[in-house]
């Protein structure tokens, strides 16, 4: 009797990515990819084909690998130009010469210039302003008993903070708030709204740089970041006006949106885990900085603001996780997947604010590590601690299934976060 040949095992079917269900909770899909296809070629919603790197060890290696360039010129195909994984509108606005898109030596030169704005001393000096902004924003909705924490709190806090850091006059900051809102909606507003917002920001920054250069006029002048960049440029650092405008553009938009998402995602995670929220609130009441700092790091790991690292392109044939990558092919490191890798984190799907060994990749790794991370951490810690202290009965005011997450790649954040609480008077009332 002839035995029938054993059936050929079929390859497991990968999950469907970039659907509504995926946007709501991508972590089961990432778990599948880590196990079955840790370096996975996929077609992005824009039609671009790219490799997704999902395991922690591979991700950390790729983020620091000099064979992966940030320069899109290394990609031969036309598809990258229409990809929507960068800052919206930056290509049309000729604002590409910023830290996210360049390699050394230009990256080294520009990072050295702007890093002076994010020294520990500079960030510490900025803490009282962050606290004042936090208190004022909370006062604006405290008497109402309800709020949308994205629109009313998480969004305006970092935009006003980064405007102060850049040196945008207070009377112009509401305009920036409006323009930035159009940007992060990724075209969700009127037709052409993103393009108009980019143009207005570009023109405003160019004019502001001219005005600040004229105001310096041989003396030290203001201590804001734009003035510092102008002084460095005038003293021989060879910073062009396009580079200065692009630098301010990326700090304003990429820098603030990560903080919006960190505050929003972090608050949402705590609202869904009352034990961890009580733990955070207790630490805030005690002023326990070490516990609060560890809690922010865990929120960055658990459901961080940046889902994908920005574009990288292979400059030569290479391997990542045993997978061959051809020259010119795009690579996207999935930070959200790496931060839930059980090979690196114990019980990775559990929110544990006491987690002490936490080398997450929430703000990247290597030379492109997020320059504004210290400021974002300060803003998130101040915002969350103040919010939970002011409202001990804070509750989610919507079914989690009804919440919507902003689409696209790179960032991960809620469109809105309705909450309710007992109304209270203004903290400044006698």
GROMACS .gro file of C-alpha atoms in nm:
model
  430
    1UNK     CA    1   0.000   0.000   0.000
    2UNK     CA    2   0.142   0.335  -0.103
    3UNK     CA    3   0.131   0.601   0.161
    4UNK     CA    4   0.001   0.939   0.066
    5UNK     CA    5   0.260   1.215   0.092
    6UNK     CA    6   0.230   1.433   0.398
    7UNK     CA    7   0.048   1.757   0.322
    8UNK     CA    8   0.273   2.057   0.273
    9UNK     CA    9   0.224   2.296   0.562
   10UNK     CA   10   0.082   2.627   0.454
   11UNK     CA   11   0.246   2.947   0.563
   12UNK     CA   12   0.051   3.132   0.831
   13UNK     CA   13  -0.152   3.419   0.696
   14UNK     CA   14  -0.030   3.758   0.817
   15UNK     CA   15  -0.285   3.989   0.979
   16UNK     CA   16  -0.437   4.270   0.780
   17UNK     CA   17  -0.261   4.591   0.871
   18UNK     CA   18  -0.375   4.955   0.864
   19UNK     CA   19  -0.747   4.883   0.908
   20UNK     CA   20  -0.975   5.056   1.156
   21UNK     CA   21  -0.940   4.758   1.390
   22UNK     CA   22  -0.562   4.773   1.358
   23UNK     CA   23  -0.554   5.145   1.439
   24UNK     CA   24  -0.766   5.085   1.750
   25UNK     CA   25  -0.536   4.810   1.880
   26UNK     CA   26  -0.231   4.718   1.670
   27UNK     CA   27  -0.061   4.512   1.939
   28UNK     CA   28  -0.208   4.167   1.855
   29UNK     CA   29  -0.092   4.215   1.495
   30UNK     CA   30   0.252   4.316   1.611
   31UNK     CA   31   0.271   4.007   1.833
   32UNK     CA   32   0.195   3.792   1.529
   33UNK     CA   33   0.461   3.967   1.322
   34UNK     CA   34   0.725   3.933   1.593
   35UNK     CA   35   0.662   3.558   1.607
   36UNK     CA   36   0.610   3.472   1.239
   37UNK     CA   37   0.754   3.755   1.026
   38UNK     CA   38   0.973   3.986   1.237
   39UNK     CA   39   1.105   4.165   0.928
   40UNK     CA   40   0.795   4.185   0.710
   41UNK     CA   41   0.750   4.342   0.367
   42UNK     CA   42   0.417   4.515   0.332
   43UNK     CA   43   0.235   4.774   0.125
   44UNK     CA   44   0.154   5.089   0.317
   45UNK     CA   45  -0.179   5.270   0.271
   46UNK     CA   46  -0.010   5.516   0.033
   47UNK     CA   47   0.106   5.232  -0.194
   48UNK     CA   48   0.469   5.241  -0.078
   49UNK     CA   49   0.630   4.900  -0.018
   50UNK     CA   50   0.849   4.889   0.291
   51UNK     CA   51   1.004   4.650   0.541
   52UNK     CA   52   0.860   4.656   0.895
   53UNK     CA   53   1.103   4.563   1.175
   54UNK     CA   54   0.916   4.449   1.485
   55UNK     CA   55   1.150   4.265   1.726
   56UNK     CA   56   1.333   4.466   1.990
   57UNK     CA   57   1.686   4.344   1.915
   58UNK     CA   58   1.646   4.397   1.540
   59UNK     CA   59   1.483   4.737   1.595
   60UNK     CA   60   1.757   4.864   1.824
   61UNK     CA   61   2.022   4.747   1.580
   62UNK     CA   62   1.848   4.904   1.280
   63UNK     CA   63   1.803   5.241   1.454
   64UNK     CA   64   2.179   5.269   1.499
   65UNK     CA   65   2.290   5.107   1.171
   66UNK     CA   66   2.478   5.360   0.956
   67UNK     CA   67   2.396   5.158   0.645
   68UNK     CA   68   2.038   5.280   0.682
   69UNK     CA   69   2.020   5.639   0.562
   70UNK     CA   70   1.756   5.900   0.640
   71UNK     CA   71   1.807   6.059   0.299
   72UNK     CA   72   1.525   5.975   0.055
   73UNK     CA   73   1.765   6.017  -0.238
   74UNK     CA   74   1.881   5.663  -0.166
   75UNK     CA   75   1.537   5.535  -0.274
   76UNK     CA   76   1.506   5.494  -0.652
   77UNK     CA   77   1.132   5.446  -0.681
   78UNK     CA   78   0.881   5.729  -0.717
   79UNK     CA   79   0.652   5.580  -0.453
   80UNK     CA   80   0.828   5.737  -0.156
   81UNK     CA   81   0.744   6.088  -0.275
   82UNK     CA   82   0.375   6.019  -0.230
   83UNK     CA   83   0.420   5.831   0.097
   84UNK     CA   84   0.249   5.983   0.398
   85UNK     CA   85   0.482   5.880   0.676
   86UNK     CA   86   0.665   6.208   0.729
   87UNK     CA   87   0.548   6.546   0.845
   88UNK     CA   88   0.261   6.646   0.617
   89UNK     CA   89   0.343   6.907   0.359
   90UNK     CA   90   0.716   6.924   0.427
   91UNK     CA   91   0.813   6.820   0.073
   92UNK     CA   92   0.595   7.077  -0.099
   93UNK     CA   93   0.721   7.344   0.137
   94UNK     CA   94   1.092   7.276   0.078
   95UNK     CA   95   1.137   7.208   0.447
   96UNK     CA   96   1.320   6.879   0.417
   97UNK     CA   97   1.660   6.982   0.556
   98UNK     CA   98   1.588   6.896   0.917
   99UNK     CA   99   1.721   6.642   1.164
  100UNK     CA  100   1.473   6.366   1.073
  101UNK     CA  101   1.580   6.353   0.710
  102UNK     CA  102   1.956   6.400   0.698
  103UNK     CA  103   2.270   6.201   0.778
  104UNK     CA  104   2.609   6.302   0.917
  105UNK     CA  105   2.797   6.528   0.878
  106UNK     CA  106   2.506   6.771   0.825
  107UNK     CA  107   2.303   6.594   1.094
  108UNK     CA  108   2.591   6.628   1.341
  109UNK     CA  109   2.628   6.999   1.268
  110UNK     CA  110   2.257   7.082   1.299
  111UNK     CA  111   2.203   6.866   1.607
  112UNK     CA  112   2.495   7.034   1.782
  113UNK     CA  113   2.337   7.373   1.718
  114UNK     CA  114   1.988   7.292   1.840
  115UNK     CA  115   2.089   7.066   2.130
  116UNK     CA  116   2.174   7.375   2.334
  117UNK     CA  117   1.800   7.437   2.370
  118UNK     CA  118   1.741   7.101   2.540
  119UNK     CA  119   2.016   7.085   2.800
  120UNK     CA  120   1.907   6.963   3.146
  121UNK     CA  121   1.959   7.315   3.280
  122UNK     CA  122   1.746   7.474   3.007
  123UNK     CA  123   1.465   7.222   3.055
  124UNK     CA  124   1.473   7.265   3.434
  125UNK     CA  125   1.448   7.641   3.395
  126UNK     CA  126   1.143   7.591   3.175
  127UNK     CA  127   0.957   7.384   3.437
  128UNK     CA  128   0.773   7.677   3.603
  129UNK     CA  129   0.637   7.791   3.265
  130UNK     CA  130   0.513   7.437   3.192
  131UNK     CA  131   0.341   7.429   3.531
  132UNK     CA  132   0.179   7.767   3.467
  133UNK     CA  133   0.051   7.657   3.127
  134UNK     CA  134  -0.083   7.334   3.279
  135UNK     CA  135  -0.266   7.516   3.558
  136UNK     CA  136  -0.415   7.776   3.326
  137UNK     CA  137  -0.545   7.516   3.080
  138UNK     CA  138  -0.703   7.309   3.357
  139UNK     CA  139  -0.864   7.619   3.509
  140UNK     CA  140  -1.032   7.686   3.175
  141UNK     CA  141  -1.242   7.367   3.198
  142UNK     CA  142  -1.240   7.281   3.571
  143UNK     CA  143  -1.580   7.442   3.640
  144UNK     CA  144  -1.752   7.254   3.356
  145UNK     CA  145  -1.738   6.900   3.494
  146UNK     CA  146  -1.635   6.763   3.156
  147UNK     CA  147  -1.367   6.811   2.894
  148UNK     CA  148  -1.208   6.668   2.583
  149UNK     CA  149  -0.857   6.619   2.716
  150UNK     CA  150  -0.704   6.618   2.370
  151UNK     CA  151  -0.858   6.943   2.245
  152UNK     CA  152  -0.868   7.125   2.579
  153UNK     CA  153  -0.543   7.009   2.737
  154UNK     CA  154  -0.300   6.770   2.567
  155UNK     CA  155  -0.299   6.966   2.240
  156UNK     CA  156  -0.254   7.327   2.354
  157UNK     CA  157  -0.001   7.258   2.631
  158UNK     CA  158   0.295   7.151   2.414
  159UNK     CA  159   0.216   7.392   2.130
  160UNK     CA  160   0.233   7.690   2.365
  161UNK     CA  161   0.544   7.547   2.531
  162UNK     CA  162   0.734   7.493   2.207
  163UNK     CA  163   0.628   7.838   2.082
  164UNK     CA  164   0.778   7.991   2.399
  165UNK     CA  165   1.097   7.792   2.348
  166UNK     CA  166   1.128   7.902   1.985
  167UNK     CA  167   1.054   8.264   2.070
  168UNK     CA  168   0.718   8.300   1.896
  169UNK     CA  169   0.549   8.610   2.045
  170UNK     CA  170   0.254   8.532   2.271
  171UNK     CA  171   0.017   8.730   2.050
  172UNK     CA  172   0.094   8.496   1.756
  173UNK     CA  173   0.073   8.164   1.939
  174UNK     CA  174  -0.300   8.108   1.886
  175UNK     CA  175  -0.235   8.125   1.511
  176UNK     CA  176   0.023   7.851   1.552
  177UNK     CA  177  -0.228   7.647   1.749
  178UNK     CA  178  -0.474   7.672   1.459
  179UNK     CA  179  -0.212   7.587   1.194
  180UNK     CA  180  -0.076   7.295   1.391
  181UNK     CA  181  -0.429   7.161   1.439
  182UNK     CA  182  -0.474   7.153   1.063
  183UNK     CA  183  -0.142   6.970   1.028
  184UNK     CA  184  -0.207   6.682   1.266
  185UNK     CA  185  -0.552   6.622   1.122
  186UNK     CA  186  -0.363   6.511   0.807
  187UNK     CA  187  -0.611   6.663   0.571
  188UNK     CA  188  -0.914   6.609   0.786
  189UNK     CA  189  -1.016   6.971   0.746
  190UNK     CA  190  -1.114   7.163   0.434
  191UNK     CA  191  -0.962   7.067   0.101
  192UNK     CA  192  -0.608   7.198   0.078
  193UNK     CA  193  -0.605   7.290   0.448
  194UNK     CA  194  -0.277   7.115   0.522
  195UNK     CA  195  -0.101   7.286   0.233
  196UNK     CA  196  -0.227   7.627   0.343
  197UNK     CA  197  -0.116   7.563   0.701
  198UNK     CA  198   0.233   7.460   0.590
  199UNK     CA  199   0.264   7.768   0.370
  200UNK     CA  200   0.156   7.997   0.652
  201UNK     CA  201   0.397   7.837   0.897
  202UNK     CA  202   0.682   7.853   0.646
  203UNK     CA  203   0.616   8.219   0.564
  204UNK     CA  204   0.574   8.313   0.928
  205UNK     CA  205   0.897   8.142   1.033
  206UNK     CA  206   1.091   8.307   0.749
  207UNK     CA  207   0.960   8.647   0.854
  208UNK     CA  208   1.027   8.579   1.223
  209UNK     CA  209   1.386   8.474   1.151
  210UNK     CA  210   1.440   8.799   0.958
  211UNK     CA  211   1.290   9.006   1.239
  212UNK     CA  212   1.497   8.835   1.508
  213UNK     CA  213   1.817   8.873   1.308
  214UNK     CA  214   1.746   9.246   1.273
  215UNK     CA  215   1.669   9.273   1.646
  216UNK     CA  216   2.001   9.112   1.742
  217UNK     CA  217   2.201   9.367   1.539
  218UNK     CA  218   2.535   9.287   1.697
  219UNK     CA  219   2.417   9.226   2.054
  220UNK     CA  220   2.318   8.904   2.230
  221UNK     CA  221   1.949   8.990   2.252
  222UNK     CA  222   1.687   8.727   2.334
  223UNK     CA  223   1.758   8.380   2.475
  224UNK     CA  224   1.504   8.190   2.263
  225UNK     CA  225   1.599   7.906   2.029
  226UNK     CA  226   1.554   8.098   1.702
  227UNK     CA  227   1.780   8.376   1.828
  228UNK     CA  228   2.034   8.116   1.934
  229UNK     CA  229   2.032   7.957   1.589
  230UNK     CA  230   2.079   8.297   1.427
  231UNK     CA  231   2.372   8.381   1.654
  232UNK     CA  232   2.534   8.045   1.576
  233UNK     CA  233   2.482   8.101   1.205
  234UNK     CA  234   2.626   8.451   1.218
  235UNK     CA  235   2.928   8.321   1.411
  236UNK     CA  236   3.038   8.078   1.144
  237UNK     CA  237   2.829   7.763   1.187
  238UNK     CA  238   2.703   7.798   0.827
  239UNK     CA  239   2.334   7.755   0.907
  240UNK     CA  240   2.128   7.860   0.605
  241UNK     CA  241   1.792   8.031   0.644
  242UNK     CA  242   1.623   7.728   0.487
  243UNK     CA  243   1.792   7.505   0.746
  244UNK     CA  244   1.686   7.738   1.028
  245UNK     CA  245   1.326   7.744   0.907
  246UNK     CA  246   1.321   7.366   0.857
  247UNK     CA  247   1.465   7.313   1.205
  248UNK     CA  248   1.198   7.532   1.365
  249UNK     CA  249   0.932   7.360   1.155
  250UNK     CA  250   1.022   7.011   1.272
  251UNK     CA  251   1.061   7.115   1.635
  252UNK     CA  252   0.725   7.287   1.628
  253UNK     CA  253   0.527   7.011   1.459
  254UNK     CA  254   0.700   6.678   1.522
  255UNK     CA  255   0.805   6.793   1.868
  256UNK     CA  256   0.465   6.898   1.990
  257UNK     CA  257   0.263   6.609   1.844
  258UNK     CA  258   0.466   6.349   2.030
  259UNK     CA  259   0.378   6.524   2.355
  260UNK     CA  260   0.010   6.552   2.263
  261UNK     CA  261   0.004   6.175   2.215
  262UNK     CA  262   0.210   6.099   2.524
  263UNK     CA  263  -0.029   6.294   2.747
  264UNK     CA  264  -0.340   6.160   2.571
  265UNK     CA  265  -0.232   5.796   2.548
  266UNK     CA  266  -0.092   5.805   2.900
  267UNK     CA  267  -0.411   5.947   3.051
  268UNK     CA  268  -0.621   5.692   2.861
  269UNK     CA  269  -0.405   5.403   2.984
  270UNK     CA  270  -0.436   5.521   3.344
  271UNK     CA  271  -0.812   5.571   3.316
  272UNK     CA  272  -0.843   5.208   3.208
  273UNK     CA  273  -0.630   5.081   3.500
  274UNK     CA  274  -0.758   5.228   3.823
  275UNK     CA  275  -0.493   5.060   4.037
  276UNK     CA  276  -0.211   5.212   3.837
  277UNK     CA  277  -0.388   5.549   3.832
  278UNK     CA  278  -0.413   5.548   4.212
  279UNK     CA  279  -0.045   5.462   4.228
  280UNK     CA  280   0.043   5.757   4.002
  281UNK     CA  281  -0.185   5.994   4.195
  282UNK     CA  282  -0.030   5.891   4.527
  283UNK     CA  283   0.320   5.952   4.394
  284UNK     CA  284   0.211   6.292   4.261
  285UNK     CA  285   0.066   6.391   4.600
  286UNK     CA  286   0.394   6.295   4.768
  287UNK     CA  287   0.601   6.469   4.503
  288UNK     CA  288   0.790   6.144   4.449
  289UNK     CA  289   0.992   6.234   4.140
  290UNK     CA  290   1.154   5.892   4.100
  291UNK     CA  291   0.817   5.713   4.087
  292UNK     CA  292   0.670   5.972   3.850
  293UNK     CA  293   0.972   5.953   3.620
  294UNK     CA  294   0.952   5.572   3.608
  295UNK     CA  295   0.578   5.597   3.540
  296UNK     CA  296   0.629   5.825   3.241
  297UNK     CA  297   0.888   5.582   3.100
  298UNK     CA  298   0.639   5.296   3.134
  299UNK     CA  299   0.367   5.497   2.961
  300UNK     CA  300   0.615   5.564   2.679
  301UNK     CA  301   0.678   5.192   2.648
  302UNK     CA  302   0.323   5.066   2.694
  303UNK     CA  303   0.145   5.284   2.438
  304UNK     CA  304   0.391   5.546   2.328
  305UNK     CA  305   0.328   5.848   2.105
  306UNK     CA  306   0.550   5.734   1.817
  307UNK     CA  307   0.440   5.408   1.654
  308UNK     CA  308   0.695   5.396   1.369
  309UNK     CA  309   1.039   5.552   1.343
  310UNK     CA  310   1.072   5.771   1.035
  311UNK     CA  311   1.199   5.651   0.698
  312UNK     CA  312   1.530   5.475   0.655
  313UNK     CA  313   1.679   5.348   0.327
  314UNK     CA  314   1.937   5.076   0.275
  315UNK     CA  315   2.249   5.225   0.118
  316UNK     CA  316   2.384   4.876   0.035
  317UNK     CA  317   2.262   4.515   0.043
  318UNK     CA  318   2.221   4.411   0.406
  319UNK     CA  319   2.039   4.176   0.644
  320UNK     CA  320   1.811   4.258   0.931
  321UNK     CA  321   1.690   3.969   1.144
  322UNK     CA  322   1.806   3.724   0.877
  323UNK     CA  323   1.604   3.897   0.606
  324UNK     CA  324   1.781   4.032   0.297
  325UNK     CA  325   1.722   4.402   0.230
  326UNK     CA  326   1.819   4.531  -0.115
  327UNK     CA  327   1.988   4.865  -0.179
  328UNK     CA  328   1.738   5.150  -0.181
  329UNK     CA  329   1.456   4.963  -0.006
  330UNK     CA  330   1.267   5.153   0.267
  331UNK     CA  331   1.281   5.024   0.623
  332UNK     CA  332   1.038   5.128   0.898
  333UNK     CA  333   1.124   5.033   1.255
  334UNK     CA  334   0.803   4.967   1.448
  335UNK     CA  335   0.878   5.114   1.789
  336UNK     CA  336   0.539   5.012   1.928
  337UNK     CA  337   0.605   4.648   1.840
  338UNK     CA  338   0.959   4.647   1.977
  339UNK     CA  339   0.839   4.795   2.307
  340UNK     CA  340   0.603   4.500   2.361
  341UNK     CA  341   0.861   4.230   2.277
  342UNK     CA  342   0.848   3.956   2.546
  343UNK     CA  343   1.209   3.869   2.466
  344UNK     CA  344   1.307   4.204   2.622
  345UNK     CA  345   1.025   4.299   2.859
  346UNK     CA  346   0.864   4.079   3.120
  347UNK     CA  347   0.483   4.077   3.086
  348UNK     CA  348   0.502   4.339   2.809
  349UNK     CA  349   0.125   4.377   2.767
  350UNK     CA  350   0.083   4.477   3.133
  351UNK     CA  351   0.103   4.840   3.241
  352UNK     CA  352   0.341   4.841   3.539
  353UNK     CA  353   0.440   5.187   3.661
  354UNK     CA  354   0.695   5.029   3.896
  355UNK     CA  355   0.886   4.873   3.607
  356UNK     CA  356   1.248   4.963   3.669
  357UNK     CA  357   1.431   4.783   3.388
  358UNK     CA  358   1.280   4.971   3.098
  359UNK     CA  359   1.515   5.036   2.802
  360UNK     CA  360   1.223   5.116   2.571
  361UNK     CA  361   1.264   5.268   2.226
  362UNK     CA  362   0.979   5.514   2.261
  363UNK     CA  363   1.195   5.805   2.147
  364UNK     CA  364   1.425   5.604   1.924
  365UNK     CA  365   1.790   5.510   1.965
  366UNK     CA  366   2.125   5.615   1.823
  367UNK     CA  367   2.214   5.949   1.668
  368UNK     CA  368   1.851   6.021   1.576
  369UNK     CA  369   1.726   5.980   1.933
  370UNK     CA  370   1.455   6.241   1.990
  371UNK     CA  371   1.624   6.566   2.081
  372UNK     CA  372   1.317   6.707   2.256
  373UNK     CA  373   1.259   6.401   2.477
  374UNK     CA  374   1.360   6.577   2.804
  375UNK     CA  375   1.106   6.855   2.741
  376UNK     CA  376   0.834   6.604   2.644
  377UNK     CA  377   0.897   6.407   2.963
  378UNK     CA  378   0.874   6.723   3.173
  379UNK     CA  379   0.548   6.826   3.008
  380UNK     CA  380   0.392   6.480   3.043
  381UNK     CA  381   0.492   6.439   3.407
  382UNK     CA  382   0.365   6.787   3.497
  383UNK     CA  383   0.042   6.746   3.300
  384UNK     CA  384  -0.049   6.402   3.435
  385UNK     CA  385   0.044   6.475   3.796
  386UNK     CA  386  -0.150   6.802   3.803
  387UNK     CA  387  -0.452   6.658   3.623
  388UNK     CA  388  -0.487   6.358   3.855
  389UNK     CA  389  -0.433   6.568   4.168
  390UNK     CA  390  -0.691   6.827   4.062
  391UNK     CA  391  -0.953   6.566   3.969
  392UNK     CA  392  -0.950   6.265   4.203
  393UNK     CA  393  -1.274   6.141   4.046
  394UNK     CA  394  -1.163   6.174   3.683
  395UNK     CA  395  -1.348   5.922   3.462
  396UNK     CA  396  -1.360   5.826   3.098
  397UNK     CA  397  -1.683   5.967   2.951
  398UNK     CA  398  -1.705   5.745   2.642
  399UNK     CA  399  -1.715   5.381   2.547
  400UNK     CA  400  -1.355   5.282   2.461
  401UNK     CA  401  -1.488   5.115   2.146
  402UNK     CA  402  -1.618   5.454   2.026
  403UNK     CA  403  -1.285   5.634   2.055
  404UNK     CA  404  -1.102   5.703   1.731
  405UNK     CA  405  -0.730   5.703   1.671
  406UNK     CA  406  -0.558   5.927   1.420
  407UNK     CA  407  -0.470   5.734   1.106
  408UNK     CA  408  -0.148   5.725   0.909
  409UNK     CA  409   0.193   5.613   1.022
  410UNK     CA  410   0.460   5.741   1.257
  411UNK     CA  411   0.240   5.888   1.533
  412UNK     CA  412  -0.018   5.706   1.743
  413UNK     CA  413  -0.273   5.917   1.926
  414UNK     CA  414  -0.638   5.963   2.008
  415UNK     CA  415  -0.852   6.211   1.816
  416UNK     CA  416  -1.045   6.293   2.133
  417UNK     CA  417  -1.058   6.182   2.497
  418UNK     CA  418  -1.386   6.279   2.668
  419UNK     CA  419  -1.372   6.279   3.050
  420UNK     CA  420  -1.598   6.380   3.335
  421UNK     CA  421  -1.531   6.494   3.692
  422UNK     CA  422  -1.691   6.689   3.975
  423UNK     CA  423  -1.686   7.059   3.879
  424UNK     CA  424  -1.453   7.270   4.088
  425UNK     CA  425  -1.372   7.635   4.122
  426UNK     CA  426  -1.072   7.811   3.975
  427UNK     CA  427  -0.761   7.736   4.184
  428UNK     CA  428  -0.703   8.112   4.204
  429UNK     CA  429  -1.039   8.177   4.373
  430UNK     CA  430  -1.005   8.274   4.742
   0.00000   0.00000   0.00000
